[in-house]
mmCIF file of C-alpha atoms in Angstrom:
data_model
loop_
_atom_site.group_PDB
_atom_site.id
_atom_site.type_symbol
_atom_site.label_atom_id
_atom_site.label_comp_id
_atom_site.label_asym_id
_atom_site.label_seq_id
_atom_site.Cartn_x
_atom_site.Cartn_y
_atom_site.Cartn_z
ATOM 1 C CA UNK A 665 100.281 96.971 127.112
ATOM 2 C CA UNK A 666 98.459 100.163 126.060
ATOM 3 C CA UNK A 667 97.655 98.649 122.670
ATOM 4 C CA UNK A 668 96.200 95.492 124.184
ATOM 5 C CA UNK A 669 94.125 97.502 126.642
ATOM 6 C CA UNK A 670 92.813 99.691 123.831
ATOM 7 C CA UNK A 671 91.976 96.602 121.764
ATOM 8 C CA UNK A 672 90.133 95.143 124.719
ATOM 9 C CA UNK A 673 88.081 98.319 125.157
ATOM 10 C CA UNK A 674 87.329 98.284 121.455
ATOM 11 C CA UNK A 675 86.078 94.690 121.624
ATOM 12 C CA UNK A 676 83.894 95.623 124.595
ATOM 13 C CA UNK A 677 82.368 98.547 122.672
ATOM 14 C CA UNK A 678 81.779 96.298 119.655
ATOM 15 C CA UNK A 679 80.051 93.819 121.956
ATOM 16 C CA UNK A 680 77.801 96.644 123.207
ATOM 17 C CA UNK A 681 76.904 97.502 119.621
ATOM 18 C CA UNK A 682 76.245 93.849 118.765
ATOM 19 C CA UNK A 683 73.912 93.315 121.691
ATOM 20 C CA UNK A 684 72.252 96.766 121.306
ATOM 21 C CA UNK A 685 72.382 97.416 125.029
ATOM 22 C CA UNK A 686 74.495 100.282 126.331
ATOM 23 C CA UNK A 687 74.830 99.498 129.986
ATOM 24 C CA UNK A 688 77.789 98.967 132.264
ATOM 25 C CA UNK A 689 77.057 95.256 132.680
ATOM 26 C CA UNK A 690 77.099 94.675 128.920
ATOM 27 C CA UNK A 691 80.387 96.526 128.772
ATOM 28 C CA UNK A 692 81.842 94.294 131.484
ATOM 29 C CA UNK A 693 80.652 91.153 129.686
ATOM 30 C CA UNK A 694 82.231 92.435 126.468
ATOM 31 C CA UNK A 695 85.412 93.270 128.308
ATOM 32 C CA UNK A 696 85.680 89.749 129.719
ATOM 33 C CA UNK A 697 84.968 88.269 126.280
ATOM 34 C CA UNK A 698 87.680 90.492 124.812
ATOM 35 C CA UNK A 699 90.048 89.364 127.544
ATOM 36 C CA UNK A 700 89.440 85.743 126.581
ATOM 37 C CA UNK A 701 89.967 86.571 122.892
ATOM 38 C CA UNK A 702 93.237 88.354 123.656
ATOM 39 C CA UNK A 703 94.356 85.446 125.789
ATOM 40 C CA UNK A 704 93.659 82.953 123.001
ATOM 41 C CA UNK A 705 95.428 85.124 120.414
ATOM 42 C CA UNK A 706 98.368 86.285 122.513
ATOM 43 C CA UNK A 707 100.828 84.658 120.107
ATOM 44 C CA UNK A 708 99.849 87.063 117.332
ATOM 45 C CA UNK A 709 99.848 90.242 119.419
ATOM 46 C CA UNK A 710 103.181 91.900 120.169
ATOM 47 C CA UNK A 711 104.185 92.055 123.826
ATOM 48 C CA UNK A 712 103.217 90.099 126.893
ATOM 49 C CA UNK A 713 99.570 89.351 127.731
ATOM 50 C CA UNK A 714 98.690 92.458 129.717
ATOM 51 C CA UNK A 715 96.747 90.745 132.474
ATOM 52 C CA UNK A 716 99.953 89.056 133.657
ATOM 53 C CA UNK A 717 101.399 92.526 134.191
ATOM 54 C CA UNK A 718 98.314 93.579 136.150
ATOM 55 C CA UNK A 719 98.753 90.449 138.225
ATOM 56 C CA UNK A 720 102.397 91.368 138.873
ATOM 57 C CA UNK A 721 101.305 94.833 140.059
ATOM 58 C CA UNK A 722 98.796 93.263 142.449
ATOM 59 C CA UNK A 723 101.505 90.947 143.796
ATOM 60 C CA UNK A 724 103.839 93.932 144.292
ATOM 61 C CA UNK A 725 101.165 95.835 146.233
ATOM 62 C CA UNK A 726 100.420 92.863 148.488
ATOM 63 C CA UNK A 727 104.140 92.268 149.111
ATOM 64 C CA UNK A 728 104.594 95.942 149.920
ATOM 65 C CA UNK A 729 101.764 96.068 152.459
ATOM 66 C CA UNK A 730 103.061 92.921 154.146
ATOM 67 C CA UNK A 731 106.582 94.371 154.449
ATOM 68 C CA UNK A 732 105.246 97.744 155.608
ATOM 69 C CA UNK A 733 103.232 96.206 158.392
ATOM 70 C CA UNK A 734 105.918 93.780 159.595
ATOM 71 C CA UNK A 735 108.643 96.396 159.587
ATOM 72 C CA UNK A 736 106.525 98.964 161.423
ATOM 73 C CA UNK A 737 106.026 96.456 164.205
ATOM 74 C CA UNK A 738 109.803 95.893 164.298
ATOM 75 C CA UNK A 739 110.388 99.626 164.745
ATOM 76 C CA UNK A 740 107.726 99.726 167.444
ATOM 77 C CA UNK A 741 109.565 97.013 169.358
ATOM 78 C CA UNK A 742 112.860 98.845 168.846
ATOM 79 C CA UNK A 743 111.589 102.173 170.120
ATOM 80 C CA UNK A 744 109.858 100.977 173.292
ATOM 81 C CA UNK A 745 112.979 99.201 174.566
ATOM 82 C CA UNK A 746 114.591 101.222 177.375
ATOM 83 C CA UNK A 747 118.167 100.917 176.074
ATOM 84 C CA UNK A 748 117.320 101.349 172.396
ATOM 85 C CA UNK A 749 119.960 99.101 170.826
ATOM 86 C CA UNK A 750 120.154 100.854 167.464
ATOM 87 C CA UNK A 751 123.184 101.126 165.174
ATOM 88 C CA UNK A 752 122.500 103.649 162.423
ATOM 89 C CA UNK A 753 124.548 103.503 159.239
ATOM 90 C CA UNK A 754 124.600 104.686 155.656
ATOM 91 C CA UNK A 755 125.330 101.975 153.137
ATOM 92 C CA UNK A 756 125.423 101.797 149.371
ATOM 93 C CA UNK A 757 123.045 99.539 147.512
ATOM 94 C CA UNK A 758 123.828 98.755 143.881
ATOM 95 C CA UNK A 759 120.684 98.446 141.797
ATOM 96 C CA UNK A 760 120.179 96.896 138.397
ATOM 97 C CA UNK A 761 117.091 98.950 137.599
ATOM 98 C CA UNK A 762 117.514 101.350 134.714
ATOM 99 C CA UNK A 763 114.427 103.430 134.027
ATOM 100 C CA UNK A 764 113.774 106.455 136.183
ATOM 101 C CA UNK A 765 110.272 105.447 137.249
ATOM 102 C CA UNK A 766 111.598 102.082 138.418
ATOM 103 C CA UNK A 767 114.235 103.734 140.588
ATOM 104 C CA UNK A 768 111.689 106.194 141.976
ATOM 105 C CA UNK A 769 109.320 103.360 142.799
ATOM 106 C CA UNK A 770 112.076 101.297 144.406
ATOM 107 C CA UNK A 771 113.285 104.182 146.551
ATOM 108 C CA UNK A 772 109.740 105.024 147.614
ATOM 109 C CA UNK A 773 109.176 101.418 148.626
ATOM 110 C CA UNK A 774 112.488 101.281 150.504
ATOM 111 C CA UNK A 775 111.734 104.555 152.275
ATOM 112 C CA UNK A 776 108.282 103.448 153.346
ATOM 113 C CA UNK A 777 109.664 100.225 154.762
ATOM 114 C CA UNK A 778 110.779 101.282 158.221
ATOM 115 C CA UNK A 779 114.387 100.777 159.151
ATOM 116 C CA UNK A 780 115.579 102.139 155.825
ATOM 117 C CA UNK A 781 115.553 105.628 154.342
ATOM 118 C CA UNK A 782 116.901 106.517 150.921
ATOM 119 C CA UNK A 783 119.206 109.507 151.337
ATOM 120 C CA UNK A 784 120.703 109.889 147.898
ATOM 121 C CA UNK A 785 120.818 108.421 144.419
ATOM 122 C CA UNK A 786 124.188 108.478 142.689
ATOM 123 C CA UNK A 787 124.554 110.533 139.553
ATOM 124 C CA UNK A 788 124.670 107.550 137.184
ATOM 125 C CA UNK A 789 121.664 106.196 139.146
ATOM 126 C CA UNK A 790 123.330 102.820 139.644
ATOM 127 C CA UNK A 791 123.605 103.122 143.421
ATOM 128 C CA UNK A 792 121.193 104.091 146.151
ATOM 129 C CA UNK A 793 122.573 105.415 149.441
ATOM 130 C CA UNK A 794 120.390 104.180 152.245
ATOM 131 C CA UNK A 795 120.307 105.158 155.905
ATOM 132 C CA UNK A 796 119.501 102.100 157.984
ATOM 133 C CA UNK A 797 118.344 102.453 161.564
ATOM 134 C CA UNK A 798 119.794 99.137 162.694
ATOM 135 C CA UNK A 799 122.623 98.111 160.428
ATOM 136 C CA UNK A 800 124.217 95.125 162.120
ATOM 137 C CA UNK A 801 121.410 92.643 162.312
ATOM 138 C CA UNK A 802 119.316 93.872 159.419
ATOM 139 C CA UNK A 803 121.846 93.995 156.593
ATOM 140 C CA UNK A 804 120.909 90.597 155.216
ATOM 141 C CA UNK A 805 117.225 91.198 155.820
ATOM 142 C CA UNK A 806 117.396 94.502 153.982
ATOM 143 C CA UNK A 807 119.185 92.858 151.104
ATOM 144 C CA UNK A 808 116.521 90.203 150.889
ATOM 145 C CA UNK A 809 113.778 92.858 150.984
ATOM 146 C CA UNK A 810 115.610 94.727 148.265
ATOM 147 C CA UNK A 811 115.818 91.523 146.235
ATOM 148 C CA UNK A 812 112.123 90.869 146.569
ATOM 149 C CA UNK A 813 111.160 94.491 145.774
ATOM 150 C CA UNK A 814 113.564 94.773 142.883
ATOM 151 C CA UNK A 815 112.488 91.425 141.509
ATOM 152 C CA UNK A 816 108.830 92.386 141.767
ATOM 153 C CA UNK A 817 109.436 95.702 139.973
ATOM 154 C CA UNK A 818 111.359 93.908 137.219
ATOM 155 C CA UNK A 819 108.501 91.454 136.924
ATOM 156 C CA UNK A 820 106.091 94.361 136.396
ATOM 157 C CA UNK A 821 108.211 96.018 133.711
ATOM 158 C CA UNK A 822 109.250 92.870 131.823
ATOM 159 C CA UNK A 823 108.107 93.238 128.235
ATOM 160 C CA UNK B 582 77.197 92.008 160.859
ATOM 161 C CA UNK B 583 77.276 95.394 162.576
ATOM 162 C CA UNK B 584 79.383 93.867 165.344
ATOM 163 C CA UNK B 585 81.897 92.540 162.815
ATOM 164 C CA UNK B 586 82.054 95.935 161.125
ATOM 165 C CA UNK B 587 82.519 97.648 164.469
ATOM 166 C CA UNK B 588 85.347 95.288 165.410
ATOM 167 C CA UNK B 589 87.073 96.013 162.103
ATOM 168 C CA UNK B 590 86.670 99.787 162.522
ATOM 169 C CA UNK B 591 87.873 99.818 166.112
ATOM 170 C CA UNK B 592 90.842 97.599 165.253
ATOM 171 C CA UNK B 593 92.019 99.794 162.394
ATOM 172 C CA UNK B 594 91.646 103.019 164.354
ATOM 173 C CA UNK B 595 93.441 101.533 167.381
ATOM 174 C CA UNK B 596 96.277 100.416 165.102
ATOM 175 C CA UNK B 597 96.476 103.889 163.638
ATOM 176 C CA UNK B 598 96.586 105.548 167.036
ATOM 177 C CA UNK B 599 99.263 103.138 168.248
ATOM 178 C CA UNK B 600 101.462 103.828 165.231
ATOM 179 C CA UNK B 601 100.990 107.576 165.599
ATOM 180 C CA UNK B 602 101.984 107.267 169.255
ATOM 181 C CA UNK B 603 105.075 105.285 168.229
ATOM 182 C CA UNK B 604 105.950 108.138 165.884
ATOM 183 C CA UNK B 605 105.712 110.672 168.684
ATOM 184 C CA UNK B 606 107.761 108.557 171.097
ATOM 185 C CA UNK B 607 110.324 107.924 168.379
ATOM 186 C CA UNK B 608 110.624 111.635 167.655
ATOM 187 C CA UNK B 609 111.460 112.284 171.298
ATOM 188 C CA UNK B 610 113.690 109.307 171.969
ATOM 189 C CA UNK B 611 115.755 108.836 168.817
ATOM 190 C CA UNK B 612 119.188 110.483 168.801
ATOM 191 C CA UNK B 613 119.724 112.309 165.497
ATOM 192 C CA UNK B 614 117.812 113.825 162.609
ATOM 193 C CA UNK B 615 118.063 110.799 160.316
ATOM 194 C CA UNK B 616 116.666 108.308 162.776
ATOM 195 C CA UNK B 617 113.934 110.814 163.632
ATOM 196 C CA UNK B 618 113.077 111.148 159.969
ATOM 197 C CA UNK B 619 112.607 107.377 159.972
ATOM 198 C CA UNK B 620 109.965 107.656 162.656
ATOM 199 C CA UNK B 621 108.349 110.781 161.249
ATOM 200 C CA UNK B 622 108.022 109.689 157.655
ATOM 201 C CA UNK B 623 106.872 106.107 158.006
ATOM 202 C CA UNK B 624 105.103 105.213 161.176
ATOM 203 C CA UNK B 625 103.155 108.464 160.770
ATOM 204 C CA UNK B 626 102.180 107.557 157.216
ATOM 205 C CA UNK B 627 100.993 104.133 158.278
ATOM 206 C CA UNK B 628 99.207 105.525 161.342
ATOM 207 C CA UNK B 629 97.294 108.189 159.436
ATOM 208 C CA UNK B 630 96.522 105.645 156.734
ATOM 209 C CA UNK B 631 94.995 103.241 159.245
ATOM 210 C CA UNK B 632 92.921 106.025 160.827
ATOM 211 C CA UNK B 633 91.660 107.078 157.387
ATOM 212 C CA UNK B 634 90.773 103.475 156.548
ATOM 213 C CA UNK B 635 88.857 103.253 159.826
ATOM 214 C CA UNK B 636 86.954 106.456 159.045
ATOM 215 C CA UNK B 637 86.205 105.199 155.541
ATOM 216 C CA UNK B 638 84.917 101.860 156.840
ATOM 217 C CA UNK B 639 82.798 103.568 159.500
ATOM 218 C CA UNK B 640 81.035 105.844 157.058
ATOM 219 C CA UNK B 641 80.698 103.049 154.507
ATOM 220 C CA UNK B 642 79.491 100.172 156.676
ATOM 221 C CA UNK B 643 77.619 102.010 159.437
ATOM 222 C CA UNK B 644 76.338 105.165 157.791
ATOM 223 C CA UNK B 645 76.027 103.728 154.287
ATOM 224 C CA UNK B 646 77.916 106.566 152.649
ATOM 225 C CA UNK B 647 80.868 105.730 150.391
ATOM 226 C CA UNK B 648 83.338 108.598 150.431
ATOM 227 C CA UNK B 649 85.935 108.242 147.699
ATOM 228 C CA UNK B 650 87.843 111.319 148.853
ATOM 229 C CA UNK B 651 89.249 109.365 151.793
ATOM 230 C CA UNK B 652 90.645 106.739 149.421
ATOM 231 C CA UNK B 653 92.241 109.472 147.316
ATOM 232 C CA UNK B 654 93.686 110.948 150.506
ATOM 233 C CA UNK B 655 95.272 107.595 151.361
ATOM 234 C CA UNK B 656 96.842 107.366 147.911
ATOM 235 C CA UNK B 657 98.185 110.938 148.051
ATOM 236 C CA UNK B 658 99.599 110.273 151.495
ATOM 237 C CA UNK B 659 101.358 107.197 150.160
ATOM 238 C CA UNK B 660 102.922 109.065 147.281
ATOM 239 C CA UNK B 661 104.046 112.140 149.204
ATOM 240 C CA UNK B 662 105.053 110.588 152.544
ATOM 241 C CA UNK B 663 108.265 108.810 151.497
ATOM 242 C CA UNK B 664 109.317 111.677 149.247
ATOM 243 C CA UNK B 665 109.039 114.112 152.144
ATOM 244 C CA UNK B 666 111.233 111.848 154.272
ATOM 245 C CA UNK B 667 113.769 111.459 151.484
ATOM 246 C CA UNK B 668 113.989 115.198 150.823
ATOM 247 C CA UNK B 669 114.395 116.075 154.509
ATOM 248 C CA UNK B 670 117.127 113.447 154.917
ATOM 249 C CA UNK B 671 118.970 114.449 151.756
ATOM 250 C CA UNK B 672 118.836 118.177 152.458
ATOM 251 C CA UNK B 673 120.151 117.711 155.980
ATOM 252 C CA UNK B 674 122.947 115.419 154.801
ATOM 253 C CA UNK B 675 124.066 117.777 152.056
ATOM 254 C CA UNK B 676 123.997 120.774 154.400
ATOM 255 C CA UNK B 677 126.316 118.896 156.729
ATOM 256 C CA UNK B 678 124.209 117.706 159.645
ATOM 257 C CA UNK B 679 126.285 115.159 161.545
ATOM 258 C CA UNK B 680 125.278 111.562 162.018
ATOM 259 C CA UNK B 681 124.876 110.170 165.510
ATOM 260 C CA UNK B 682 128.317 109.393 166.926
ATOM 261 C CA UNK B 683 127.464 105.723 167.393
ATOM 262 C CA UNK B 684 126.721 105.292 163.680
ATOM 263 C CA UNK B 685 128.599 102.370 162.194
ATOM 264 C CA UNK B 686 129.238 102.940 158.507
ATOM 265 C CA UNK B 687 129.014 106.004 156.278
ATOM 266 C CA UNK B 688 129.480 105.149 152.619
ATOM 267 C CA UNK B 689 127.936 108.376 151.378
ATOM 268 C CA UNK B 690 130.589 110.738 152.782
ATOM 269 C CA UNK B 691 133.315 110.091 150.135
ATOM 270 C CA UNK B 692 130.754 110.444 147.342
ATOM 271 C CA UNK B 693 129.530 113.802 148.593
ATOM 272 C CA UNK B 694 133.145 114.898 149.081
ATOM 273 C CA UNK B 695 133.913 113.999 145.476
ATOM 274 C CA UNK B 696 130.848 115.863 144.262
ATOM 275 C CA UNK B 697 131.851 118.988 146.178
ATOM 276 C CA UNK B 698 135.324 118.892 144.616
ATOM 277 C CA UNK B 699 133.867 118.660 141.134
ATOM 278 C CA UNK B 700 131.502 121.518 141.901
ATOM 279 C CA UNK B 701 134.339 123.736 143.136
ATOM 280 C CA UNK B 702 136.370 123.065 139.998
ATOM 281 C CA UNK B 703 133.682 124.417 137.715
#
């Protein structure tokens, strides 16, 4: 990833030197040319083509904003009801993520999605303990959200 | 064009105000500290974020002044908001604040119990 990005910058700088014009637009043209070169030669460069990872990050961000907005509206509807039919609970959620930044990212995403709040991470960091505001009817939904988030994070970090 | 921009700005700021109001109502109405942390840490984040986006769009589209500090503020808010909620929840759980009595499941209690035992042994 870092190597490919560096190579791409290098190609862009070389392009600037070739065309003897040191402006931002020449740099961008060189960068796009370098991107095409890297894409053609991805078989010879170790690791995944780095643009696919950037694309995965963009997909994760879009997914996150969608979930954030939908779930906030759910909480709004829950709070303005006179009887407030909530059933709070703390449940364990086994996670297959291993690196620390992945777990931090996942718990931040889960916490920002209303209805769930990460209370604790177990010492072997295999389990997240989550406080859910409405356990009964949202267990499956939460699991599916978790699946989508976890899958998206794995997609970003796949080598 | 200005009308479109105005509609966008008004919509985002109204959304932000509504979510902030939901936060306040939630803080009053919800029963225990954990459910209140839900309201405080998330709807507030989203509400303030929408208001900041509205301010950014207003100064960008109407006044023609692009202020990158607002964007940085949004990002900082996003990073620190959930962590604040998590730390408040965790600290109150570990210091023994009780859950609401209508809570259904508590799978964290045995784990914390186990941890306390190990800590006392040492």
